[in-house]
Every structure is written in structure tokens, then in C-alpha cells.
């Protein structure tokens, strides 16, 4: 199985490659915040936030093995640490608000 990694310097913070919003990193933060908000309605605060971070990590792993050229929406450009950081920021915002 071949893994693809997005190089740090090639992964732009202001990339305009989002699926829903034009800005990919903002999309990651907002979607993660929304998921964290709803997850923390069903689970304790820390458990809900960790669950969403785990889901974001799995999504990045999925991006590393499923190229978008072949799988379309379900594929990705490769594992992106910056996407994962943006996910964490969205989750952290909800954690701070609800703490």
C-alpha cells in the first residue's frame, strides 16, 4: 500500500481547494468545530473532542491512500499535517467555549 504525504511547504494555509468552502483549512476548522459541538452533546467534553480528532486523523490517513484522481470527493491529495492542525483548532475552540 502506497501512502502519499503532502509536503509542508506545498500545503498552503490559504489554499483554495475546499470541497464546501473555498478555503481548505477554514473548512477543516469549521467542520471539526461543528462535529465537536454535536459530539460533546452526546459525550463528555474531552471524549467528544478526542473522538472528533480521531475522526480527523482517520480522514487524513484515508487521504493518504485514496487519491482524489481515482476516488473523487472521497479521495485526497495525501496526508496533511496542516489539515490536522486546522481540525485541532476547530475542536479547541469548542473545547474552550464549553469548558
PDB file of C-alpha atoms in Angstrom:
ATOM      1  CA  UNK A   1       0.000   0.000   0.000  1.00  0.00           C
ATOM      2  CA  UNK A   2       1.436   3.344  -1.024  1.00  0.00           C
ATOM      3  CA  UNK A   3       0.997   6.352   1.263  1.00  0.00           C
ATOM      4  CA  UNK A   4       1.029   9.895  -0.062  1.00  0.00           C
ATOM      5  CA  UNK A   5       2.176  12.817   2.079  1.00  0.00           C
ATOM      6  CA  UNK A   6       1.624  16.465   1.297  1.00  0.00           C
ATOM      7  CA  UNK A   7       4.940  18.276   1.772  1.00  0.00           C
ATOM      8  CA  UNK A   8       4.747  21.001   4.424  1.00  0.00           C
ATOM      9  CA  UNK A   9       5.894  23.769   2.068  1.00  0.00           C
ATOM     10  CA  UNK A  10       3.480  22.641  -0.686  1.00  0.00           C
ATOM     11  CA  UNK A  11       0.464  22.680   1.648  1.00  0.00           C
ATOM     12  CA  UNK A  12      -0.668  26.308   1.733  1.00  0.00           C
ATOM     13  CA  UNK A  13      -2.563  27.668   4.747  1.00  0.00           C
ATOM     14  CA  UNK A  14      -4.680  29.766   2.389  1.00  0.00           C
ATOM     15  CA  UNK A  15      -5.216  27.069  -0.230  1.00  0.00           C
ATOM     16  CA  UNK A  16      -8.416  27.448  -2.216  1.00  0.00           C
ATOM     17  CA  UNK A  17      -9.149  23.739  -2.583  1.00  0.00           C
ATOM     18  CA  UNK A  18     -12.049  23.254  -0.189  1.00  0.00           C
ATOM     19  CA  UNK A  19     -14.971  20.980  -1.005  1.00  0.00           C
ATOM     20  CA  UNK A  20     -17.694  23.109   0.593  1.00  0.00           C
ATOM     21  CA  UNK A  21     -15.913  26.390   1.288  1.00  0.00           C
ATOM     22  CA  UNK A  22     -13.239  27.848  -0.974  1.00  0.00           C
ATOM     23  CA  UNK A  23     -10.597  27.729   1.809  1.00  0.00           C
ATOM     24  CA  UNK A  24      -9.500  24.225   2.739  1.00  0.00           C
ATOM     25  CA  UNK A  25      -8.052  24.932   6.194  1.00  0.00           C
ATOM     26  CA  UNK A  26     -11.030  27.082   7.260  1.00  0.00           C
ATOM     27  CA  UNK A  27     -13.282  24.276   6.082  1.00  0.00           C
ATOM     28  CA  UNK A  28     -11.370  21.789   8.243  1.00  0.00           C
ATOM     29  CA  UNK A  29     -11.614  24.040  11.312  1.00  0.00           C
ATOM     30  CA  UNK A  30     -15.327  24.796  10.844  1.00  0.00           C
ATOM     31  CA  UNK A  31     -16.373  21.218  10.107  1.00  0.00           C
ATOM     32  CA  UNK A  32     -14.344  19.949  13.074  1.00  0.00           C
ATOM     33  CA  UNK A  33     -15.883  22.589  15.340  1.00  0.00           C
ATOM     34  CA  UNK A  34     -19.396  21.604  14.242  1.00  0.00           C
ATOM     35  CA  UNK A  35     -18.647  17.905  14.733  1.00  0.00           C
ATOM     36  CA  UNK A  36     -17.074  18.603  18.140  1.00  0.00           C
ATOM     37  CA  UNK A  37     -20.090  20.647  19.211  1.00  0.00           C
ATOM     38  CA  UNK A  38     -22.504  17.820  18.407  1.00  0.00           C
ATOM     39  CA  UNK A  39     -20.179  15.102  19.722  1.00  0.00           C
ATOM     40  CA  UNK A  40     -19.951  16.918  23.066  1.00  0.00           C
ATOM     41  CA  UNK A  41     -23.744  16.985  23.299  1.00  0.00           C
ATOM     42  CA  UNK A  42     -23.705  13.185  23.300  1.00  0.00           C
ATOM     43  CA  UNK A  43     -20.421  12.508  25.115  1.00  0.00           C
ATOM     44  CA  UNK A  44     -18.399  14.129  27.901  1.00  0.00           C
ATOM     45  CA  UNK A  45     -16.414  17.156  26.693  1.00  0.00           C
ATOM     46  CA  UNK A  46     -12.984  15.534  26.450  1.00  0.00           C
ATOM     47  CA  UNK A  47     -14.313  12.281  24.972  1.00  0.00           C
ATOM     48  CA  UNK A  48     -16.291  14.140  22.305  1.00  0.00           C
ATOM     49  CA  UNK A  49     -13.327  16.299  21.341  1.00  0.00           C
ATOM     50  CA  UNK A  50     -10.956  13.334  21.192  1.00  0.00           C
ATOM     51  CA  UNK A  51     -13.452  11.395  19.081  1.00  0.00           C
ATOM     52  CA  UNK A  52     -13.580  14.191  16.507  1.00  0.00           C
ATOM     53  CA  UNK A  53      -9.768  14.465  16.487  1.00  0.00           C
ATOM     54  CA  UNK A  54      -9.605  10.704  15.914  1.00  0.00           C
ATOM     55  CA  UNK A  55     -12.079  11.012  13.017  1.00  0.00           C
ATOM     56  CA  UNK A  56      -9.973  13.829  11.519  1.00  0.00           C
ATOM     57  CA  UNK A  57      -6.858  11.672  11.811  1.00  0.00           C
ATOM     58  CA  UNK A  58      -8.600   8.775  10.093  1.00  0.00           C
ATOM     59  CA  UNK A  59      -9.759  11.123   7.323  1.00  0.00           C
ATOM     60  CA  UNK A  60      -6.158  12.231   6.739  1.00  0.00           C
ATOM     61  CA  UNK A  61      -4.999   8.602   6.665  1.00  0.00           C
ATOM     62  CA  UNK A  62      -7.745   7.925   4.125  1.00  0.00           C
ATOM     63  CA  UNK A  63      -6.472  10.886   2.078  1.00  0.00           C
ATOM     64  CA  UNK A  64      -3.001   9.330   2.127  1.00  0.00           C
ATOM     65  CA  UNK A  65      -4.113   6.074   0.493  1.00  0.00           C
ATOM     66  CA  UNK A  66      -7.056   7.129  -1.724  1.00  0.00           C
ATOM     67  CA  UNK A  67      -6.045   9.611  -4.459  1.00  0.00           C
ATOM     68  CA  UNK A  68      -8.714  12.127  -5.459  1.00  0.00           C
ATOM     69  CA  UNK A  69      -7.874  11.474  -9.111  1.00  0.00           C
ATOM     70  CA  UNK A  70      -9.338   7.988  -8.715  1.00  0.00           C
ATOM     71  CA  UNK A  71     -11.934   8.422  -5.951  1.00  0.00           C
ATOM     72  CA  UNK A  72     -13.161  11.999  -6.462  1.00  0.00           C
ATOM     73  CA  UNK A  73     -14.685  13.565  -3.323  1.00  0.00           C
ATOM     74  CA  UNK A  74     -13.746  10.565  -1.189  1.00  0.00           C
ATOM     75  CA  UNK A  75     -10.087  10.773  -2.208  1.00  0.00           C
ATOM     76  CA  UNK A  76      -7.419  13.241  -1.150  1.00  0.00           C
ATOM     77  CA  UNK A  77      -4.079  14.795  -2.042  1.00  0.00           C
ATOM     78  CA  UNK A  78      -2.266  12.905   0.716  1.00  0.00           C
ATOM     79  CA  UNK A  79      -1.837  13.168   4.466  1.00  0.00           C
ATOM     80  CA  UNK A  80      -1.709  16.827   5.505  1.00  0.00           C
ATOM     81  CA  UNK A  81      -0.408  17.885   8.916  1.00  0.00           C
ATOM     82  CA  UNK A  82      -1.818  21.368   8.295  1.00  0.00           C
ATOM     83  CA  UNK A  83      -5.299  19.917   7.750  1.00  0.00           C
ATOM     84  CA  UNK A  84      -4.948  18.065  11.041  1.00  0.00           C
ATOM     85  CA  UNK A  85      -3.796  21.262  12.785  1.00  0.00           C
ATOM     86  CA  UNK A  86      -6.832  23.087  11.373  1.00  0.00           C
ATOM     87  CA  UNK A  87      -9.056  20.260  12.672  1.00  0.00           C
ATOM     88  CA  UNK A  88      -7.443  20.639  16.096  1.00  0.00           C
ATOM     89  CA  UNK A  89      -8.045  24.414  16.094  1.00  0.00           C
ATOM     90  CA  UNK A  90     -11.750  23.912  15.396  1.00  0.00           C
ATOM     91  CA  UNK A  91     -12.002  21.308  18.153  1.00  0.00           C
ATOM     92  CA  UNK A  92     -10.037  23.503  20.567  1.00  0.00           C
ATOM     93  CA  UNK A  93     -12.424  26.416  20.011  1.00  0.00           C
ATOM     94  CA  UNK A  94     -15.376  24.246  21.040  1.00  0.00           C
ATOM     95  CA  UNK A  95     -13.424  22.814  23.983  1.00  0.00           C
ATOM     96  CA  UNK A  96     -12.640  26.314  25.283  1.00  0.00           C
ATOM     97  CA  UNK A  97     -16.211  27.561  24.760  1.00  0.00           C
ATOM     98  CA  UNK A  98     -17.771  24.577  26.530  1.00  0.00           C
ATOM     99  CA  UNK A  99     -15.168  24.157  29.307  1.00  0.00           C
TER     100      UNK A  99
END
